[in-house]
Tab-separated table of C-alpha atoms in Angstrom:
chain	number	residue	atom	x	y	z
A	1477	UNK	CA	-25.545	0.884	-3.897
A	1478	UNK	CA	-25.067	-1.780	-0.838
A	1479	UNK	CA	-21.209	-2.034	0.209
A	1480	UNK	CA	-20.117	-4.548	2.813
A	1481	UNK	CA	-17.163	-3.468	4.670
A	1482	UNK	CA	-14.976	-6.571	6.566
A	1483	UNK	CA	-12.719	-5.012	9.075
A	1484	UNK	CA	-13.536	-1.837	11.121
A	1485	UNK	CA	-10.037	-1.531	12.871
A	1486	UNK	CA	-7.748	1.595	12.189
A	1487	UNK	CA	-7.548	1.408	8.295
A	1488	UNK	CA	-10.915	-0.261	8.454
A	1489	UNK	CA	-12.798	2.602	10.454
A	1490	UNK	CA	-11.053	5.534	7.835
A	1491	UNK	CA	-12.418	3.558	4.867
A	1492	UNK	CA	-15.832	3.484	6.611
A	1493	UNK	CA	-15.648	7.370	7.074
A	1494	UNK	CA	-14.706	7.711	3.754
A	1495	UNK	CA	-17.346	5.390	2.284
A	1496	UNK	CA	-20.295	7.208	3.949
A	1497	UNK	CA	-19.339	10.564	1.942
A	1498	UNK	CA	-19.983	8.112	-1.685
A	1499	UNK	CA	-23.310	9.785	-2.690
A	1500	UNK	CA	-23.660	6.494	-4.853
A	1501	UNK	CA	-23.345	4.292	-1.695
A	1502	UNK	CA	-27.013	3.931	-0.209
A	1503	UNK	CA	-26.155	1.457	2.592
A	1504	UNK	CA	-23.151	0.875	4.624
A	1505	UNK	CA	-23.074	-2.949	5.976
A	1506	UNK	CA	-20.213	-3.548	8.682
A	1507	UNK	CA	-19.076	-6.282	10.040
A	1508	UNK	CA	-15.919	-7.555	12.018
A	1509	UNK	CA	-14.677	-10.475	14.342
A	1510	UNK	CA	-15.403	-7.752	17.052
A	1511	UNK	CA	-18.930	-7.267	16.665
A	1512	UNK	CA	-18.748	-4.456	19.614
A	1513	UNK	CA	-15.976	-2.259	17.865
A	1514	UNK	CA	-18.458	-2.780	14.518
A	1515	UNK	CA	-21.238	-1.100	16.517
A	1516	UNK	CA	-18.849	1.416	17.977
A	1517	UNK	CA	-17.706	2.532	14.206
A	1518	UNK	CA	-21.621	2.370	13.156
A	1519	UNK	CA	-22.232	4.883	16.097
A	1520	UNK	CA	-19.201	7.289	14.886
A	1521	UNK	CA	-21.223	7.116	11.487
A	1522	UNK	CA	-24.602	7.696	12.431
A	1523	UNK	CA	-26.888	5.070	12.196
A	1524	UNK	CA	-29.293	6.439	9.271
A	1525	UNK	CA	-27.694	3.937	6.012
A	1526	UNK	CA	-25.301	1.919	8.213
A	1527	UNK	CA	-25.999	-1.633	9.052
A	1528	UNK	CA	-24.045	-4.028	11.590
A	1529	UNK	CA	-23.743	-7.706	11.034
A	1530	UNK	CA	-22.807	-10.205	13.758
A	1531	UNK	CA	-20.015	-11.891	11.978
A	1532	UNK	CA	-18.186	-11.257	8.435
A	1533	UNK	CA	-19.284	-14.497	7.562
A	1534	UNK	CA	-22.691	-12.825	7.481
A	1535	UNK	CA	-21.718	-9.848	4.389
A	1536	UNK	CA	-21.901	-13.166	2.085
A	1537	UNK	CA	-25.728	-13.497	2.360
A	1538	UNK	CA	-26.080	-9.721	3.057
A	1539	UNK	CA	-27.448	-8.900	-0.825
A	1540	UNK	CA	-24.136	-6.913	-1.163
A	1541	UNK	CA	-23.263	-4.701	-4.419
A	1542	UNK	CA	-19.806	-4.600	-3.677
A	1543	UNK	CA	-17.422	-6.068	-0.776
A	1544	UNK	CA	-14.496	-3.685	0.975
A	1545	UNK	CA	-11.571	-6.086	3.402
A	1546	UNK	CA	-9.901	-4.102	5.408
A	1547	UNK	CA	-9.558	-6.852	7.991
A	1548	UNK	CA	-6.355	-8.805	9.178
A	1549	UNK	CA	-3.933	-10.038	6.532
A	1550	UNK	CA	-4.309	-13.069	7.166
A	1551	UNK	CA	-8.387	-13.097	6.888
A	1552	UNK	CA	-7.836	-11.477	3.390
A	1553	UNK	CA	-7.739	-14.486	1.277
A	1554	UNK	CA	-10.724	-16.151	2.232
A	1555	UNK	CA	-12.500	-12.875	2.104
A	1556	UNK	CA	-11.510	-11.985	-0.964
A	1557	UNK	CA	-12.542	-15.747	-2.550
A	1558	UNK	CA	-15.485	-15.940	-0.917
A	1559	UNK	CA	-16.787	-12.744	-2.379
A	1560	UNK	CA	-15.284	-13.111	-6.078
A	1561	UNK	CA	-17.265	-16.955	-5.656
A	1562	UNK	CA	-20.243	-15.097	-4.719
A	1563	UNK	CA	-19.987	-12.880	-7.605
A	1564	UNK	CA	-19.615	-9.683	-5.442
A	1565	UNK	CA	-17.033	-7.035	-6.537
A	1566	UNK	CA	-14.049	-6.610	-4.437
A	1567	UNK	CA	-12.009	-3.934	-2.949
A	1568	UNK	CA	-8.955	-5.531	-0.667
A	1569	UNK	CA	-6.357	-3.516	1.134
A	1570	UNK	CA	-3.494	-4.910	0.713
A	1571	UNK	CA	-1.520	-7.337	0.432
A	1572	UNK	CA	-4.028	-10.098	-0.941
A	1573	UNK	CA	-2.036	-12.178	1.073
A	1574	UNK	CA	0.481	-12.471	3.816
A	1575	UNK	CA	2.897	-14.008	1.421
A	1576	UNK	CA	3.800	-15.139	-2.228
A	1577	UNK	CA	2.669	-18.517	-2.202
A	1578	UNK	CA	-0.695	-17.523	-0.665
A	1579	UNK	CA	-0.807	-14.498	-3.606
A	1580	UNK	CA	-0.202	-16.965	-5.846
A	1581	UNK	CA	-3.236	-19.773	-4.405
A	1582	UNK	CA	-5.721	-16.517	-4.278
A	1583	UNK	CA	-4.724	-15.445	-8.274
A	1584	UNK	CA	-5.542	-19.193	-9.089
A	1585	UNK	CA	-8.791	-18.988	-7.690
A	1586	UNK	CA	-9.552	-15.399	-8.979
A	1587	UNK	CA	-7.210	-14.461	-11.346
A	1588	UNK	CA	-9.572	-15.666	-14.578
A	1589	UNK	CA	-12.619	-14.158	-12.955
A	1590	UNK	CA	-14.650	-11.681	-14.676
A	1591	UNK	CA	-15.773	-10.578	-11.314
A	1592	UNK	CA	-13.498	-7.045	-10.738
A	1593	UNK	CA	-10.853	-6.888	-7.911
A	1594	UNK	CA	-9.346	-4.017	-7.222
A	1595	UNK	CA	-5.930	-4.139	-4.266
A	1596	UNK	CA	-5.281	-1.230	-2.007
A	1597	UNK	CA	-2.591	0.790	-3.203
A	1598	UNK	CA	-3.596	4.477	-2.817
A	1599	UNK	CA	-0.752	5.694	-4.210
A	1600	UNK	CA	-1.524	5.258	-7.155
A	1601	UNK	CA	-4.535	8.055	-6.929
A	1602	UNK	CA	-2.809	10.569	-5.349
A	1603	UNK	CA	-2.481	14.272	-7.579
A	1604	UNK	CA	1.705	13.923	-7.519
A	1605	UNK	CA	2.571	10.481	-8.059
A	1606	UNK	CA	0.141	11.286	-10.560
A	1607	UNK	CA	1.794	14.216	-12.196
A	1608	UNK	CA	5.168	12.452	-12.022
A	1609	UNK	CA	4.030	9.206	-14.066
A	1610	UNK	CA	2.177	11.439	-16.776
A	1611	UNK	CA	5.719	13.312	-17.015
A	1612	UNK	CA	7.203	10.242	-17.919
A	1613	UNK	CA	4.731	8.338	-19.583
A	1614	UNK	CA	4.800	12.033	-22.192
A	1615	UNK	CA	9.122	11.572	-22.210
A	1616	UNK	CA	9.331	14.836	-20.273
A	1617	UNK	CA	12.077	13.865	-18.642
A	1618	UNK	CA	14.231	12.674	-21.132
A	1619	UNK	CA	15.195	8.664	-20.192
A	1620	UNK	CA	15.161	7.977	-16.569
A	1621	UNK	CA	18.355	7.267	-14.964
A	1622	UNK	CA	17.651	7.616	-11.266
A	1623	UNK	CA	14.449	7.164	-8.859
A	1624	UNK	CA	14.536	8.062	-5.266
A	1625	UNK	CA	11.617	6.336	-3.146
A	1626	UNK	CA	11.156	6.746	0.932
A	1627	UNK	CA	8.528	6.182	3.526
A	1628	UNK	CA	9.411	7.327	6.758
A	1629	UNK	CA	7.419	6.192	9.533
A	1630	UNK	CA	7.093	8.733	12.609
A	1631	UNK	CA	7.053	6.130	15.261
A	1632	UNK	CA	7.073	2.364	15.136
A	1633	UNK	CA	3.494	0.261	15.409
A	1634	UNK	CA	3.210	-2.252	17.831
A	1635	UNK	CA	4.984	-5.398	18.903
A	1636	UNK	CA	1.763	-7.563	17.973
A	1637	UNK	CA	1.257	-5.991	14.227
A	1638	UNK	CA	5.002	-6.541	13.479
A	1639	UNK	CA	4.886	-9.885	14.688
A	1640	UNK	CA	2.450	-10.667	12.301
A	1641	UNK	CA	3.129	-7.793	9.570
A	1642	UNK	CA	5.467	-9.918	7.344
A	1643	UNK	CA	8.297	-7.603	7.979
A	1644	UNK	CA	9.106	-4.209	6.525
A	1645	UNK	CA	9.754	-4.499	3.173
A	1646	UNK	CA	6.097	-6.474	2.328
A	1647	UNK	CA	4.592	-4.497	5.047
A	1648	UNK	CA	5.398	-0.738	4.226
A	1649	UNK	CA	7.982	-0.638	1.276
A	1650	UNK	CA	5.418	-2.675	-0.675
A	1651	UNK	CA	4.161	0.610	-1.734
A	1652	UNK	CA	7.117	2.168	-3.080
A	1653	UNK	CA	7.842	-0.799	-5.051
A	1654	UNK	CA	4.116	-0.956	-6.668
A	1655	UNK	CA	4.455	2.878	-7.496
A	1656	UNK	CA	7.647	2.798	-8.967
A	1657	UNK	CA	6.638	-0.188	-11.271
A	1658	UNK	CA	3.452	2.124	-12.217
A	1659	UNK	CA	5.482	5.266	-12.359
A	1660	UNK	CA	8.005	4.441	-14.611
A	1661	UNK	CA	6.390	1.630	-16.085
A	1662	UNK	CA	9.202	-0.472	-15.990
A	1663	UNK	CA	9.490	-3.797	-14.300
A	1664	UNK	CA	12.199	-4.601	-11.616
A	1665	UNK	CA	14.693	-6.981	-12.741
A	1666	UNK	CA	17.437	-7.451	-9.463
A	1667	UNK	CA	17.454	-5.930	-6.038
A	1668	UNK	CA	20.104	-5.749	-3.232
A	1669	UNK	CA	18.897	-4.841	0.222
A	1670	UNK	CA	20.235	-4.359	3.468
A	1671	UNK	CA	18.223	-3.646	6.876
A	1672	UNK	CA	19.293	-2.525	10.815
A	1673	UNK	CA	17.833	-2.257	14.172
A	1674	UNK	CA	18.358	0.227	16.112
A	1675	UNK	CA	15.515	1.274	18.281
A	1676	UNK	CA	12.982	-1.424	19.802
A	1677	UNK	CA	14.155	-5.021	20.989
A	1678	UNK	CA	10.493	-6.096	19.467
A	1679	UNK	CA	11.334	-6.201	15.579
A	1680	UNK	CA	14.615	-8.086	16.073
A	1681	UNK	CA	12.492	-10.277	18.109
A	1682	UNK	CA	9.913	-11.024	15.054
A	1683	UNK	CA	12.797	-11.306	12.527
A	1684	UNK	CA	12.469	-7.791	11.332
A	1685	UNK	CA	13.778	-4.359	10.935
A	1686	UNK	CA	13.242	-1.152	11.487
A	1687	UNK	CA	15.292	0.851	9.410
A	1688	UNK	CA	16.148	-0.552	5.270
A	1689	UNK	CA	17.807	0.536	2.197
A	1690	UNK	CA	17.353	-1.078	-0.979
A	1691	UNK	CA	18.730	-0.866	-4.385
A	1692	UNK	CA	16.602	-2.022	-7.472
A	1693	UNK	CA	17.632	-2.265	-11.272
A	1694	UNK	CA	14.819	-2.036	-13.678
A	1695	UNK	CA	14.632	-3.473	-16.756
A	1696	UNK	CA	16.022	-0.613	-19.091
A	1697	UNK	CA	19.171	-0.280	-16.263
A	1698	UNK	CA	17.389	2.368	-14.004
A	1699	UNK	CA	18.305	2.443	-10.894
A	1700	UNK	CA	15.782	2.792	-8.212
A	1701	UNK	CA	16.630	3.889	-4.205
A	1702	UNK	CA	14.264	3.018	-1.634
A	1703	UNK	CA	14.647	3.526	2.192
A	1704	UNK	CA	12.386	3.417	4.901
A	1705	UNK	CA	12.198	3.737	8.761
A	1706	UNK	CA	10.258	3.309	11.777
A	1707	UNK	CA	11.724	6.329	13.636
A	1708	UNK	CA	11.204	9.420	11.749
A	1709	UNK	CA	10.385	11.898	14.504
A	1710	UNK	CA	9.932	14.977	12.866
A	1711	UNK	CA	6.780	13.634	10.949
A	1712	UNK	CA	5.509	11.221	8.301
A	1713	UNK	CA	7.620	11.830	5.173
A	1714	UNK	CA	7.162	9.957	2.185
A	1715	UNK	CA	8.555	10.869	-1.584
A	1716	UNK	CA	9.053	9.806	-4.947
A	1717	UNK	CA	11.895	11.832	-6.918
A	1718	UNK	CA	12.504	10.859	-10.532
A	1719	UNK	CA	15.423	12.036	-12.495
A	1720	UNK	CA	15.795	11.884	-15.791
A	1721	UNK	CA	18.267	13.278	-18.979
A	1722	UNK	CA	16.152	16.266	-19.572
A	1723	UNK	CA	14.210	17.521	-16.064
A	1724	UNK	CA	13.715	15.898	-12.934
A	1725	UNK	CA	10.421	16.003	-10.761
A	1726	UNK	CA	9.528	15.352	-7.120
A	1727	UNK	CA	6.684	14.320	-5.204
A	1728	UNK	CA	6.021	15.417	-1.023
A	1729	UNK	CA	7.556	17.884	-1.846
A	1730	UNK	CA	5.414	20.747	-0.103
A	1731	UNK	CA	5.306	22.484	2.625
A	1732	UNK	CA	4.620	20.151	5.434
A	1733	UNK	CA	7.815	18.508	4.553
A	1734	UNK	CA	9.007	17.152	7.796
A	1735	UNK	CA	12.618	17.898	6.817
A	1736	UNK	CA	14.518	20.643	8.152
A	1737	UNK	CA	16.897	22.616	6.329
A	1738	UNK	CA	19.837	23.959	7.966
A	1739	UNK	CA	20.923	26.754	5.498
A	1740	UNK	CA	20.993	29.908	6.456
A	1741	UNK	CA	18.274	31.920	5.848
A	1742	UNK	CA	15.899	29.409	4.374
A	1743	UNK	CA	12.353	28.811	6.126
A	1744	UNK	CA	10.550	26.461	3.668
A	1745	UNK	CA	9.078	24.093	4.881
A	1746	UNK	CA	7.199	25.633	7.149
A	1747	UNK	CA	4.878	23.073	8.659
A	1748	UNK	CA	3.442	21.489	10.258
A	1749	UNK	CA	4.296	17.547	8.890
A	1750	UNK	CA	1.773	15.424	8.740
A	1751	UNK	CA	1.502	12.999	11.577
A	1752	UNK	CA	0.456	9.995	9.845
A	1753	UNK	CA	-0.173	8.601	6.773
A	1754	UNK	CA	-3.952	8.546	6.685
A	1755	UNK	CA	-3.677	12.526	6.904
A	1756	UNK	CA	-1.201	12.854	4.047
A	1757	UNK	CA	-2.866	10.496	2.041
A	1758	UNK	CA	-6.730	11.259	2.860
A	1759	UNK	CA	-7.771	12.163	-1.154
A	1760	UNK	CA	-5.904	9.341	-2.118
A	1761	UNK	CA	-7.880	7.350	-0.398
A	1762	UNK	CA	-11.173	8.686	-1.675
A	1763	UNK	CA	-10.123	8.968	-4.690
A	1764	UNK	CA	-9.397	5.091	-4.770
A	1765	UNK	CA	-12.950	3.941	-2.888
A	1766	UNK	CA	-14.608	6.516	-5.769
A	1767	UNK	CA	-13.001	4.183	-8.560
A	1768	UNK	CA	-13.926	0.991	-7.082
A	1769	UNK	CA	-17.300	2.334	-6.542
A	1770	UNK	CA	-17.320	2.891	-10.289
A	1771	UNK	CA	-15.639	-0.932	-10.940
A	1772	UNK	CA	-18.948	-1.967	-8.925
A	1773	UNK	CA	-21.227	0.204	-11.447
A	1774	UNK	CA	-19.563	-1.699	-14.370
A	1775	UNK	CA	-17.384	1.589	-15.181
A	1776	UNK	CA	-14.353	0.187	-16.256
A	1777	UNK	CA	-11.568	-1.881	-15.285
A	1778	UNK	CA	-9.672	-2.521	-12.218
A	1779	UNK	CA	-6.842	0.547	-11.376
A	1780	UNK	CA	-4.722	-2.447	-9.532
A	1781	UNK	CA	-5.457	-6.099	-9.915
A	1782	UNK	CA	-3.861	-8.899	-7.939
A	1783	UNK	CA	-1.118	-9.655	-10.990
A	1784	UNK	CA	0.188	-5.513	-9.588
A	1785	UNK	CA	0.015	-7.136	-6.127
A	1786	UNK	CA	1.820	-10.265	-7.139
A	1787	UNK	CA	4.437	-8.081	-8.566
A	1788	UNK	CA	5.237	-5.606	-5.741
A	1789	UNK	CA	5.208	-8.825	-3.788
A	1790	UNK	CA	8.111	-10.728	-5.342
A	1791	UNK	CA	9.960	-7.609	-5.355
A	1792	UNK	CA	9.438	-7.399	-1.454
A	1793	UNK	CA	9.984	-11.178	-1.305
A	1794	UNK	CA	13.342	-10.145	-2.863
A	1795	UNK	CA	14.738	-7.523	-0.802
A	1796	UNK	CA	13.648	-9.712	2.219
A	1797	UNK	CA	15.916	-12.723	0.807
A	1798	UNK	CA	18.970	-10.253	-0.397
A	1799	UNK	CA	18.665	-8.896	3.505
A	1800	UNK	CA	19.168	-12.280	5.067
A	1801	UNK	CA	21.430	-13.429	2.253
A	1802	UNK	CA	23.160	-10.202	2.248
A	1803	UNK	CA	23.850	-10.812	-1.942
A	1804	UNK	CA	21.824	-9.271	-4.796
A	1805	UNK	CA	19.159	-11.611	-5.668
A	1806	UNK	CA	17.163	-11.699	-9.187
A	1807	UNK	CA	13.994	-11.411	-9.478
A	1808	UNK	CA	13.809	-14.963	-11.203
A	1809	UNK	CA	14.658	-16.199	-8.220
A	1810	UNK	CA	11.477	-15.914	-6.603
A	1811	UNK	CA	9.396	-16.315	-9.442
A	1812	UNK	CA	6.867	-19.165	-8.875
């Protein structure tokens, strides 16, 4: 199998990594708008099965089985067209698009295709999340009354990717709205959100935040608690924690925890946390380039399509307008 790969920047050189250990993948073709940093990667790989291209432009003509974007955001949508018009498979991180309206443009060109996309959202391999959707999906649980969602970010990125990031919520909360729409199965129905700055100067400067809360009602009258941060020291910390009228589950809950517990006696968790979120989330992400190598082979269909994209977007798109509004705002509201 011949997989293109646009994008060999931080996310872009871990999928590479991770793409050379696919016994099915025979050849490796790389290519980015820095055609030095795509050699660099290819040298990290070992040359034997990778190939560099000058230009992404190039992957289109490159006799490709199947096409991984891991560039910019905003290169995304013409990526992503490009190949689904050439009839190559596609794997793209997400989002599909830096915002609704250009989620919305890319669905109309792709959304009737019979050509597979499948959109980045690793959580949705990983063993607990998992667990915890099987445990409701089997009414283990009883009804769900409660779900507790966080990502907590050790340290903030940098001025440049927030400036161009879309802000927190479509950025990096994103993901806990997609995975508690596919872990309870539910849909999200209203929102209210509220966001603060306290550390850098830089995200007030782009419009953004670095700390948020956000309250979400489902459609059955669940209520869903998300909260994320740029400035959580002690480690990268991200959890799901569903409650329901009969047992409750957890997930990151292990021992690398980066939580500390001040009772006395008790040593759990004993470390250390993981520092970022490619190390906590590292058979996630294999696990999720495995199933689109399968989508390539014709195995199936896609784990995450753009409609699951366009979904966790709106809900973003609404927590960013109850923020500035500082009112709950429907999801019917940003419907388009």
């Amino acid at each position: 199998m011949r997989i293109g790969l646009a994008g060999v920047g931080r996310i872009g050189a871990f999928h590479a990594q991770t793409l050379r250990t696919l016994p099915a993948i025979g050849t490796l073709v790389l290519a980015d708008t820095d055609a030095v940093r795509a050699h660099l990667v290819a040298a990290q790989l070992g040359e034997t099965g990778v190939v560099v291209l000058d230009r992404p432009d190039d992957l289109f003509s490159a006799g490709l089985d199947g096409l991984v974007i891991a560039a910019a955001t905003d290169a995304h949508p013409e990526l992503l067209e490009r190949g689904v018009d050439a009839g190559i498979p596609v794997f793209c991180e997400k989002p599909v698009a830096p915002d609704v309206q250009g989620t919305l443009a890319v669905i109309d060109r792709v959304g009737g295709t019979e050509v597979p996309v499948q959109v980045g959202f690793q959580r949705r391999f990983d063993a607990g999340y998992t667990a915890a959707r099987d445990a409701v999906a089997a009414g283990k649980l009883g009804w769900v009354h409660t779900v507790r969602a966080c990502t907590l970010d050790p340290g903030p990125p940098t001025p440049e990717y927030v400036a161009a990031s879309g802000g927190f919520f479509r950025d990096c909360s994103v993901h806990d709205f997609d995975i508690i729409r596919w872990v309870t199965g539910r849909e999200v129905v209203e929102v209210f959100a509220r966001g603060t700055n306290r550390g850098a100067d830089f995200f007030r400067a782009s419009g953004d935040v670095d700390t948020l809360a956000a309250m979400l009602v489902l459609d059955d009258d669940t209520l869903a608690l998300v909260s994320a941060t740029r400035y959580n020291a002690a480690g990268y910390d991200v959890r799901l924690e569903v409650l329901g009228s009969q047992d409750s589950v957890a997930v990151g809950l292990d021992d690398r925890l980066p939580l500390r517990s001040v009772e006395p006696g008790v040593r759990w968790p004993g470390g250390p946390a993981y520092p970022l979120f490619m190390d906590r989330f590292r058979p996630a992400f294999a696990a999720e380039l495995s199933a689109f190598v399968d989508l390539v082979a014709g195995r199936g269909q896609s784990p995450c399509t753009v409609f699951d994209a366009l979904e966790a977007f709106y809900i973003a798109e609404a927590c960013e307008r109850s923020r500035q509004e500082n009112r709950s705002v429907r999801l019917d509201e940003v419907r388009r």
